[in-house]
PDB file of C-alpha atoms in Angstrom:
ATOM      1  CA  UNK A   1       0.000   0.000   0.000  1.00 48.00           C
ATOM      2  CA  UNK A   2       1.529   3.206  -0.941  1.00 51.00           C
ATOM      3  CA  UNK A   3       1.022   5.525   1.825  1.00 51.00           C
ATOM      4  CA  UNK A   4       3.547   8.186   0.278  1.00 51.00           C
ATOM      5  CA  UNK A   5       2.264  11.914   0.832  1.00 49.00           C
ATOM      6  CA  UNK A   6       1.624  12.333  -2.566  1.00 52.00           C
ATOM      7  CA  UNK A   7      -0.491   9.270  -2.942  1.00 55.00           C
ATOM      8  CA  UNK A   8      -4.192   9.539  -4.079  1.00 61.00           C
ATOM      9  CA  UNK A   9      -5.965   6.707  -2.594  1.00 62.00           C
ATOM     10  CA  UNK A  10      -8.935   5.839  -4.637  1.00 71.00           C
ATOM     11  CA  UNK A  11     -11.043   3.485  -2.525  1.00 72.00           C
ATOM     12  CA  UNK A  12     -13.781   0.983  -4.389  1.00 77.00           C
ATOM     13  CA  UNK A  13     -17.014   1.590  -4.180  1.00 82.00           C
ATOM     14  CA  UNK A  14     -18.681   0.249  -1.292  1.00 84.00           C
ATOM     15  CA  UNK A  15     -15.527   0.644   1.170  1.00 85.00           C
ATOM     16  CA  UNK A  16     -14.987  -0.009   3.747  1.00 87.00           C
ATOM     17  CA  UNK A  17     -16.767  -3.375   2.864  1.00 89.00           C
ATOM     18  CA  UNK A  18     -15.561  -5.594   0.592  1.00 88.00           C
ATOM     19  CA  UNK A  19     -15.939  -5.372  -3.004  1.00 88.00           C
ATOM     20  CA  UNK A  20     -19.773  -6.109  -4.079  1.00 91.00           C
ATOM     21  CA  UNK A  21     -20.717  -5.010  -0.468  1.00 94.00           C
ATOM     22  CA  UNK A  22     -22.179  -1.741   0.574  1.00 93.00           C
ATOM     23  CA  UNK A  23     -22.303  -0.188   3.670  1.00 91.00           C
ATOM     24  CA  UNK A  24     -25.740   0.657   5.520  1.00 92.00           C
ATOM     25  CA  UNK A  25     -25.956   1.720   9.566  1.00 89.00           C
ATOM     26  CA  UNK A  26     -22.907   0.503  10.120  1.00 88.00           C
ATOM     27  CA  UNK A  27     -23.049  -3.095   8.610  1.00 92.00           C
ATOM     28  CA  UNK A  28     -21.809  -4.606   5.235  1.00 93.00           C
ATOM     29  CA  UNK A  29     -24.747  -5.691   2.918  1.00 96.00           C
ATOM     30  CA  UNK A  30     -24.473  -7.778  -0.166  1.00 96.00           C
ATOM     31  CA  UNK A  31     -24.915  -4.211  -2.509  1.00 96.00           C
ATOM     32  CA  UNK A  32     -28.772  -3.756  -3.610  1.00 96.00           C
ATOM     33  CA  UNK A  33     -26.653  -2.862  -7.132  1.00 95.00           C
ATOM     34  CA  UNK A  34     -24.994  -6.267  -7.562  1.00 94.00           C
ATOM     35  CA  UNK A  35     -28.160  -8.236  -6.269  1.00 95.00           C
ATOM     36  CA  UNK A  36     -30.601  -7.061  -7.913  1.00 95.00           C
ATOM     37  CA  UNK A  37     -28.890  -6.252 -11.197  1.00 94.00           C
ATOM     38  CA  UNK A  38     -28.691  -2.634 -11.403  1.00 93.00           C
ATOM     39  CA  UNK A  39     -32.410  -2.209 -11.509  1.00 94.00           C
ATOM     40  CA  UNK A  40     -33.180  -1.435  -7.483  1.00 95.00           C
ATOM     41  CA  UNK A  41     -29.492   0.218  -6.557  1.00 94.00           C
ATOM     42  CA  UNK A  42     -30.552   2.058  -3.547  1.00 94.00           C
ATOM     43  CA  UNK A  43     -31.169   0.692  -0.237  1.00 94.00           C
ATOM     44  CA  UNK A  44     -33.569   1.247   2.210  1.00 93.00           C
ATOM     45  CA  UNK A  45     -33.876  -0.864   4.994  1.00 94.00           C
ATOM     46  CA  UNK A  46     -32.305  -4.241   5.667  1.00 95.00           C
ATOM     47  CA  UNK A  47     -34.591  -6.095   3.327  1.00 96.00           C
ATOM     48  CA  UNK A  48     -35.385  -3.436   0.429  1.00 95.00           C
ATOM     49  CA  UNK A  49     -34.030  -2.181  -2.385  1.00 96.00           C
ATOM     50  CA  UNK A  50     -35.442   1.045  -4.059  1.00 95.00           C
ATOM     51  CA  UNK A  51     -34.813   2.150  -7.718  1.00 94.00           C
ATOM     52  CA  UNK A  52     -34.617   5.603  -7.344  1.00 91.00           C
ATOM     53  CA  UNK A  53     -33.675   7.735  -4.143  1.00 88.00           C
ATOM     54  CA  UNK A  54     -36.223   9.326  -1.890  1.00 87.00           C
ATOM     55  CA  UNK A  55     -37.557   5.849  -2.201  1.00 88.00           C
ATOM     56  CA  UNK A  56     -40.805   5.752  -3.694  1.00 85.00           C
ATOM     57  CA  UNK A  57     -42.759   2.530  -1.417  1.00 81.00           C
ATOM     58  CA  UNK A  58     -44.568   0.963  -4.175  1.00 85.00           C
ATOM     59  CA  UNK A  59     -44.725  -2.753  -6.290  1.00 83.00           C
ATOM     60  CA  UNK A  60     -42.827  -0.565  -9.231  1.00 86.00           C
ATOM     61  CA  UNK A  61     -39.993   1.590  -7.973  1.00 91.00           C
ATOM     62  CA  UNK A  62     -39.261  -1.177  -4.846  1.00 94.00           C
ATOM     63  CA  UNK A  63     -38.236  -4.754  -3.954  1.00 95.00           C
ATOM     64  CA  UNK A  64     -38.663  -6.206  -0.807  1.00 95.00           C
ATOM     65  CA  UNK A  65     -36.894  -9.865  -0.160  1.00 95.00           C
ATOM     66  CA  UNK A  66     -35.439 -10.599   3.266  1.00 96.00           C
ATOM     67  CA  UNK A  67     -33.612 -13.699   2.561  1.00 95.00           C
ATOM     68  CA  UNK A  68     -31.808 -12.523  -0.972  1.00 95.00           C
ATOM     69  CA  UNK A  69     -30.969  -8.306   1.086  1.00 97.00           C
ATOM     70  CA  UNK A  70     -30.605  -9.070   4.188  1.00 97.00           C
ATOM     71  CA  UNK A  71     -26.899 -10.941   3.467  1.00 96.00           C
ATOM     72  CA  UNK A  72     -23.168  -9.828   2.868  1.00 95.00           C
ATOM     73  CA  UNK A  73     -21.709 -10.812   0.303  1.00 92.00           C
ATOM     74  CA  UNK A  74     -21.581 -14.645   0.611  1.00 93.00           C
ATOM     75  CA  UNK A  75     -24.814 -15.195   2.597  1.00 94.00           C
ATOM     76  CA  UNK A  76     -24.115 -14.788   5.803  1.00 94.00           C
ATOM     77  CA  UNK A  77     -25.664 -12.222   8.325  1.00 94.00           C
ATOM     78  CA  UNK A  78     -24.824  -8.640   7.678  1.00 95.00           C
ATOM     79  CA  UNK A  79     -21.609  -7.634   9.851  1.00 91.00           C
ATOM     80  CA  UNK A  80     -19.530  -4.212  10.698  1.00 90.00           C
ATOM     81  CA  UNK A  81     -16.484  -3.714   8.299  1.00 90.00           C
ATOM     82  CA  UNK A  82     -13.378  -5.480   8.295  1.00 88.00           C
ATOM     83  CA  UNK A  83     -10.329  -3.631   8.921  1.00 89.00           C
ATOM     84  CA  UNK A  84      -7.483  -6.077   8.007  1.00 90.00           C
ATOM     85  CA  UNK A  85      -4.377  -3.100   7.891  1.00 91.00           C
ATOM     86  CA  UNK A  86      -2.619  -1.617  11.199  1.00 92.00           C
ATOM     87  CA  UNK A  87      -2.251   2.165  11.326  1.00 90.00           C
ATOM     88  CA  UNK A  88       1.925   2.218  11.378  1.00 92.00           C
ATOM     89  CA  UNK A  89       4.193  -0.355   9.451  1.00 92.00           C
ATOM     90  CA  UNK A  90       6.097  -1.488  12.832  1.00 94.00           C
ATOM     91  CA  UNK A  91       2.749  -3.205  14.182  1.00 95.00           C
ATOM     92  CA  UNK A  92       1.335  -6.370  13.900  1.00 94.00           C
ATOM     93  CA  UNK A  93      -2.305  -7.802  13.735  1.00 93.00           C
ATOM     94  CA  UNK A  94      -3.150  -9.881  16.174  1.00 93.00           C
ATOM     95  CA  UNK A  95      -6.831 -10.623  18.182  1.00 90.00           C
ATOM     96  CA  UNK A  96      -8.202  -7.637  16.147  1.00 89.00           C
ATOM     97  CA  UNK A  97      -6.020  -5.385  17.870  1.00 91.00           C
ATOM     98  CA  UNK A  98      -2.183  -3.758  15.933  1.00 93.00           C
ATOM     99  CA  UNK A  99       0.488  -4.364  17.863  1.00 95.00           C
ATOM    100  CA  UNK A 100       4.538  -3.518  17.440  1.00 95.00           C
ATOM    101  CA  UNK A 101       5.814  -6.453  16.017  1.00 95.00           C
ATOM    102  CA  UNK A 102       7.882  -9.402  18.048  1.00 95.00           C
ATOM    103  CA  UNK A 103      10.073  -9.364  15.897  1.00 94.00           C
ATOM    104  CA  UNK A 104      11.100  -5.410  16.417  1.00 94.00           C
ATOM    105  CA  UNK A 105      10.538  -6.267  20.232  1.00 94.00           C
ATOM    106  CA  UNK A 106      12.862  -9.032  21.197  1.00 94.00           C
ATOM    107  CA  UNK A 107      15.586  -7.641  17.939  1.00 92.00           C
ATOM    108  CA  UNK A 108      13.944 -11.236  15.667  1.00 92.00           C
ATOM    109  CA  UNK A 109      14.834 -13.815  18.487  1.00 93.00           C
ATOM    110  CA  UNK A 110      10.859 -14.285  19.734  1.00 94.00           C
ATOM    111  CA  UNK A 111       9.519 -13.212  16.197  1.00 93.00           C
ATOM    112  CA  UNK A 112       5.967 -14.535  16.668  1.00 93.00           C
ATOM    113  CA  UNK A 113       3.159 -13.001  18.853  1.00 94.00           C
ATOM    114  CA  UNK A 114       1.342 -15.574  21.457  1.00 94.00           C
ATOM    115  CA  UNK A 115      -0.601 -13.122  23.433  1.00 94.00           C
ATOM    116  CA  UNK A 116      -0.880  -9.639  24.053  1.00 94.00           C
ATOM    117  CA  UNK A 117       2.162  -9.869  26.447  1.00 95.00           C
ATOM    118  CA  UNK A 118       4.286 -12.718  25.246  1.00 96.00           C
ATOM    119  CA  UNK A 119       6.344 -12.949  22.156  1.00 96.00           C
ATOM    120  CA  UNK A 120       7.497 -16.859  21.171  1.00 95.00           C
ATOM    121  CA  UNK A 121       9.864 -18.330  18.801  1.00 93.00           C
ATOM    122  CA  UNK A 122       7.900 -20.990  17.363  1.00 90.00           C
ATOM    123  CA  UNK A 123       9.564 -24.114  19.717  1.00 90.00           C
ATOM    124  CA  UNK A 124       7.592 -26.243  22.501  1.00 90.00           C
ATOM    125  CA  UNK A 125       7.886 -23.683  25.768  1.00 86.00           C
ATOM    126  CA  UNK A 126       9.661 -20.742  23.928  1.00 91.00           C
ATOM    127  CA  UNK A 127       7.728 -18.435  24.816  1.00 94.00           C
ATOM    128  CA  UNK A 128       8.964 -14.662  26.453  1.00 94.00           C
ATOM    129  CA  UNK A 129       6.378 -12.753  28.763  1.00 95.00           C
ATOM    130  CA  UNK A 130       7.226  -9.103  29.695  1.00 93.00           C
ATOM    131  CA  UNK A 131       4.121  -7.286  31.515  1.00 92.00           C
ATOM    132  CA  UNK A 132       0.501  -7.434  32.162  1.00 90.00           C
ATOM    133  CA  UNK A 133      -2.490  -6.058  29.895  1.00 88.00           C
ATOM    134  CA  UNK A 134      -2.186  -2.908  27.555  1.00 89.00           C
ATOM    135  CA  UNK A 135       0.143  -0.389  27.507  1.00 90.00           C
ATOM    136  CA  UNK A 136       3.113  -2.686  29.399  1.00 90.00           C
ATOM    137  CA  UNK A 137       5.618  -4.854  28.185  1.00 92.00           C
ATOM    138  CA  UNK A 138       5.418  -6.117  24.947  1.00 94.00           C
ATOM    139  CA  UNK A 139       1.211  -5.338  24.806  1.00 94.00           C
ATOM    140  CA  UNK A 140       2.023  -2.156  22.945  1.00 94.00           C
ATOM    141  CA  UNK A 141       1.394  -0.628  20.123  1.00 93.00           C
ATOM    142  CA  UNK A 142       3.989   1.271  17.401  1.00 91.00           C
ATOM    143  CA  UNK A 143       3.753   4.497  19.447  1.00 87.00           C
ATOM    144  CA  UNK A 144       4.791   2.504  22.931  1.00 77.00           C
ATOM    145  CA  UNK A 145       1.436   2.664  24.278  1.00 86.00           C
ATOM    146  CA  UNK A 146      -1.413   0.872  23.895  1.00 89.00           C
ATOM    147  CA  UNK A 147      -2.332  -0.742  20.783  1.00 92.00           C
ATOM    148  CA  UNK A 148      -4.107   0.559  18.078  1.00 91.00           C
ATOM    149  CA  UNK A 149      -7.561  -0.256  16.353  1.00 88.00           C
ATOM    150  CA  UNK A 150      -6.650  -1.685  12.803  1.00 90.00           C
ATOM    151  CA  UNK A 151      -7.800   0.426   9.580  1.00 86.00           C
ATOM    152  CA  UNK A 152      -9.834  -0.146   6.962  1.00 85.00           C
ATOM    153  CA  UNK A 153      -8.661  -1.686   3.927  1.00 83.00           C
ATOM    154  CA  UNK A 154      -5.855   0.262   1.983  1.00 82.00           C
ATOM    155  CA  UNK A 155      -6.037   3.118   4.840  1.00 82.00           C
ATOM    156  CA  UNK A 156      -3.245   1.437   6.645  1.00 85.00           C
ATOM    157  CA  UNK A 157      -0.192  -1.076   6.182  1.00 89.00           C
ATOM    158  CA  UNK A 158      -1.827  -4.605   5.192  1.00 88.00           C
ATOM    159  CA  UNK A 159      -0.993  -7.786   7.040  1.00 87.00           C
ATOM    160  CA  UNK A 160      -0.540 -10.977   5.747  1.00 87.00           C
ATOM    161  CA  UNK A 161      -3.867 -12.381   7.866  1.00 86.00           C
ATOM    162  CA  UNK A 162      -3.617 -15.729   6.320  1.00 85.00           C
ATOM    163  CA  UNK A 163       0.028 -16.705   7.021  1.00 84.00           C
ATOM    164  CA  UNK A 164      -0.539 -15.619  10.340  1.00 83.00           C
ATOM    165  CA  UNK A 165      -3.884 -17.219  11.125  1.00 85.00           C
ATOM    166  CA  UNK A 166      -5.337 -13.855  12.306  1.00 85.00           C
ATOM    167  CA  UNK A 167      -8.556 -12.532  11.816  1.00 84.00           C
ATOM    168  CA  UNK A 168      -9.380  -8.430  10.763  1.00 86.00           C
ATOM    169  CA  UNK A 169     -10.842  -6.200  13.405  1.00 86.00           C
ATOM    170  CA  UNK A 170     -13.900  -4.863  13.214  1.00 82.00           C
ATOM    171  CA  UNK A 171     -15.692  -1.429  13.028  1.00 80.00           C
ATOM    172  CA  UNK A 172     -17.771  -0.282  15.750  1.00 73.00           C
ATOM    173  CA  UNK A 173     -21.461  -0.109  14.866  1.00 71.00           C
ATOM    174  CA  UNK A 174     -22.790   3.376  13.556  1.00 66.00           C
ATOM    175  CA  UNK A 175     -19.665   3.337  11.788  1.00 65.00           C
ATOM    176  CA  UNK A 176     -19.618   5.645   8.644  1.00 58.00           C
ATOM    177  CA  UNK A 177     -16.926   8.514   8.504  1.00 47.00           C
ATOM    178  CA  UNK A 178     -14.320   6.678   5.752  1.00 48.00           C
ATOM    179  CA  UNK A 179     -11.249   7.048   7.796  1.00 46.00           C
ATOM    180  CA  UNK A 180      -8.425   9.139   6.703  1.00 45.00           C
ATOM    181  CA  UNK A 181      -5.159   8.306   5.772  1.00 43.00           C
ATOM    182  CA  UNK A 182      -2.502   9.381   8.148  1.00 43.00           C
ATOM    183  CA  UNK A 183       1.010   9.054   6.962  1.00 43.00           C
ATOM    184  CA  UNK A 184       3.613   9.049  10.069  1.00 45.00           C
ATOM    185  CA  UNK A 185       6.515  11.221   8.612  1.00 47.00           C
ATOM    186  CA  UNK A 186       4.727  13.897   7.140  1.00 47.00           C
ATOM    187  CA  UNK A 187       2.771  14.334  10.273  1.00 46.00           C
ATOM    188  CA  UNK A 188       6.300  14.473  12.677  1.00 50.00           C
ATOM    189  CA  UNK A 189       7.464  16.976   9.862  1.00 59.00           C
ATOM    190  CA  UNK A 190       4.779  19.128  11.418  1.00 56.00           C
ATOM    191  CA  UNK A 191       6.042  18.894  14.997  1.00 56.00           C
ATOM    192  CA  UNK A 192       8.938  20.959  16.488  1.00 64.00           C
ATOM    193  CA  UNK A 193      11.803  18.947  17.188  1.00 67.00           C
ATOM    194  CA  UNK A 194      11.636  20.345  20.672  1.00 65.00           C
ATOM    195  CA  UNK A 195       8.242  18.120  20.897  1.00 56.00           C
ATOM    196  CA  UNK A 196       9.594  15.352  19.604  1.00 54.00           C
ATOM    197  CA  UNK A 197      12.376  15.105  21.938  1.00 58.00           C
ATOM    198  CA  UNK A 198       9.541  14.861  24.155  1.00 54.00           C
ATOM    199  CA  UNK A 199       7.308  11.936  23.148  1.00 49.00           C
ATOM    200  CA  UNK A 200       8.122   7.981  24.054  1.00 47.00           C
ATOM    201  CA  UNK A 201       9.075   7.332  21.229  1.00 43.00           C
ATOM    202  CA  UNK A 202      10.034   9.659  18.229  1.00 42.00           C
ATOM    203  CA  UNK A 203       8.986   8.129  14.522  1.00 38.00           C
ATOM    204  CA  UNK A 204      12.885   7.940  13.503  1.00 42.00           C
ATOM    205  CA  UNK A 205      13.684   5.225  16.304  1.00 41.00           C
ATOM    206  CA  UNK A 206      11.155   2.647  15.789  1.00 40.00           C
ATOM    207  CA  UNK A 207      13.406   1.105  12.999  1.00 42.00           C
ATOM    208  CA  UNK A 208      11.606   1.140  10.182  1.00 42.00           C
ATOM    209  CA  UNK A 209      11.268   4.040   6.917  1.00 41.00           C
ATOM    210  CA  UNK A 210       8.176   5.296   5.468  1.00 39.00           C
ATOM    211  CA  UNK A 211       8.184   5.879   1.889  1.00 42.00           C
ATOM    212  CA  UNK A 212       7.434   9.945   0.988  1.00 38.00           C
TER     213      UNK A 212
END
């Protein structure tokens, strides 16, 4: 994902959801466009599609069909939106929450997350615990604090979910503000240095570059 200042990021229609989805009161529904062929594009409710916006309620300009609208986009109950990327590139995904990575943590010798506080390197009892909950030890996020909610897709840095066995976070229902893209560097460009000195821990020493 190119997260470069000068970067345009075009999002698909219906994101957050997933391609073919669209998103209505905070949930991803199978789009009223794809399902019903164009011809009732507008949704109204969790059941109908409308062909024109305001929606006229009548046998012409609406469809109403529960089990065919009232789906994402492969059947299943309607659900908030993924969000499979993690906000800075030195954080992992792991229980729905970006953390910094192991592998930045314990300098590659624990490279794999276990839990929120323990990092392991993939043998029978290898695994290294440093504090308790949020915000302590290695249950921190790429800022040393806590850790961050993941973004939406192509608003963040994307993780490899299915060599890891992770699953995506999810948005908070009533979500519907399209999150913005926050690039790292050019935001500590706008900081005084005597500010920076200040925070835990200033962009340029978490080891990893951000393309501008």
């Amino acid at each position: 994902v190119d997260l470069s200042h000068a970067a345009v990021f075009e999002p698909y229609k219906g994101w957050p959801c997933r391609e073919g989805e669209e998103l209505f009161f905070g949930k991803c529904y199978k789009s009223c466009e794809a399902v019903t062929n164009g011809t009732h594009a507008f949704r109204n409710d969790d059941c109908m599609c409308c062909s024109s916006q305001p929606c006229i309620a009548d046998s012409v300009h609406t469809m109403t069909d529960c089990a065919n609208f009232n789906v994402d986009l492969y059947g299943e109950r309607p659900k908030q939106p993924y969000l499979p990327d993690c906000p800075y590139p030195n954080e992992e995904l792991f229980q729905g929450l970006c953390f910094m990575k192991c592998t930045i943590l314990t300098k590659g010798m624990f490279p794999y997350r276990s839990s929120m506080n323990s990092c392991s390197n993939g043998k029978y009892g290898g695994n290294w615990s440093m504090g308790f909950g949020p915000c302590s030890g290695f249950g921190i996020g790429g800022t040393k604090c806590a850790p961050h909610i993941p973004s939406a897709a192509g608003a963040g840095y994307t993780q490899d979910l299915e060599a890891t066995g992770q699953e995506a976070g999810r948005a908070p229902l009533g979500f519907k503000k399209l999150p913005e893209i926050t690039v790292p560097a050019v935001i500590m460009e706008q900081v005084p240095a005597e500010v920076q000195a200040m925070t835990p821990m200033p962009l340029q020493d978490v080891g990893v570059s951000v393309e501008k």
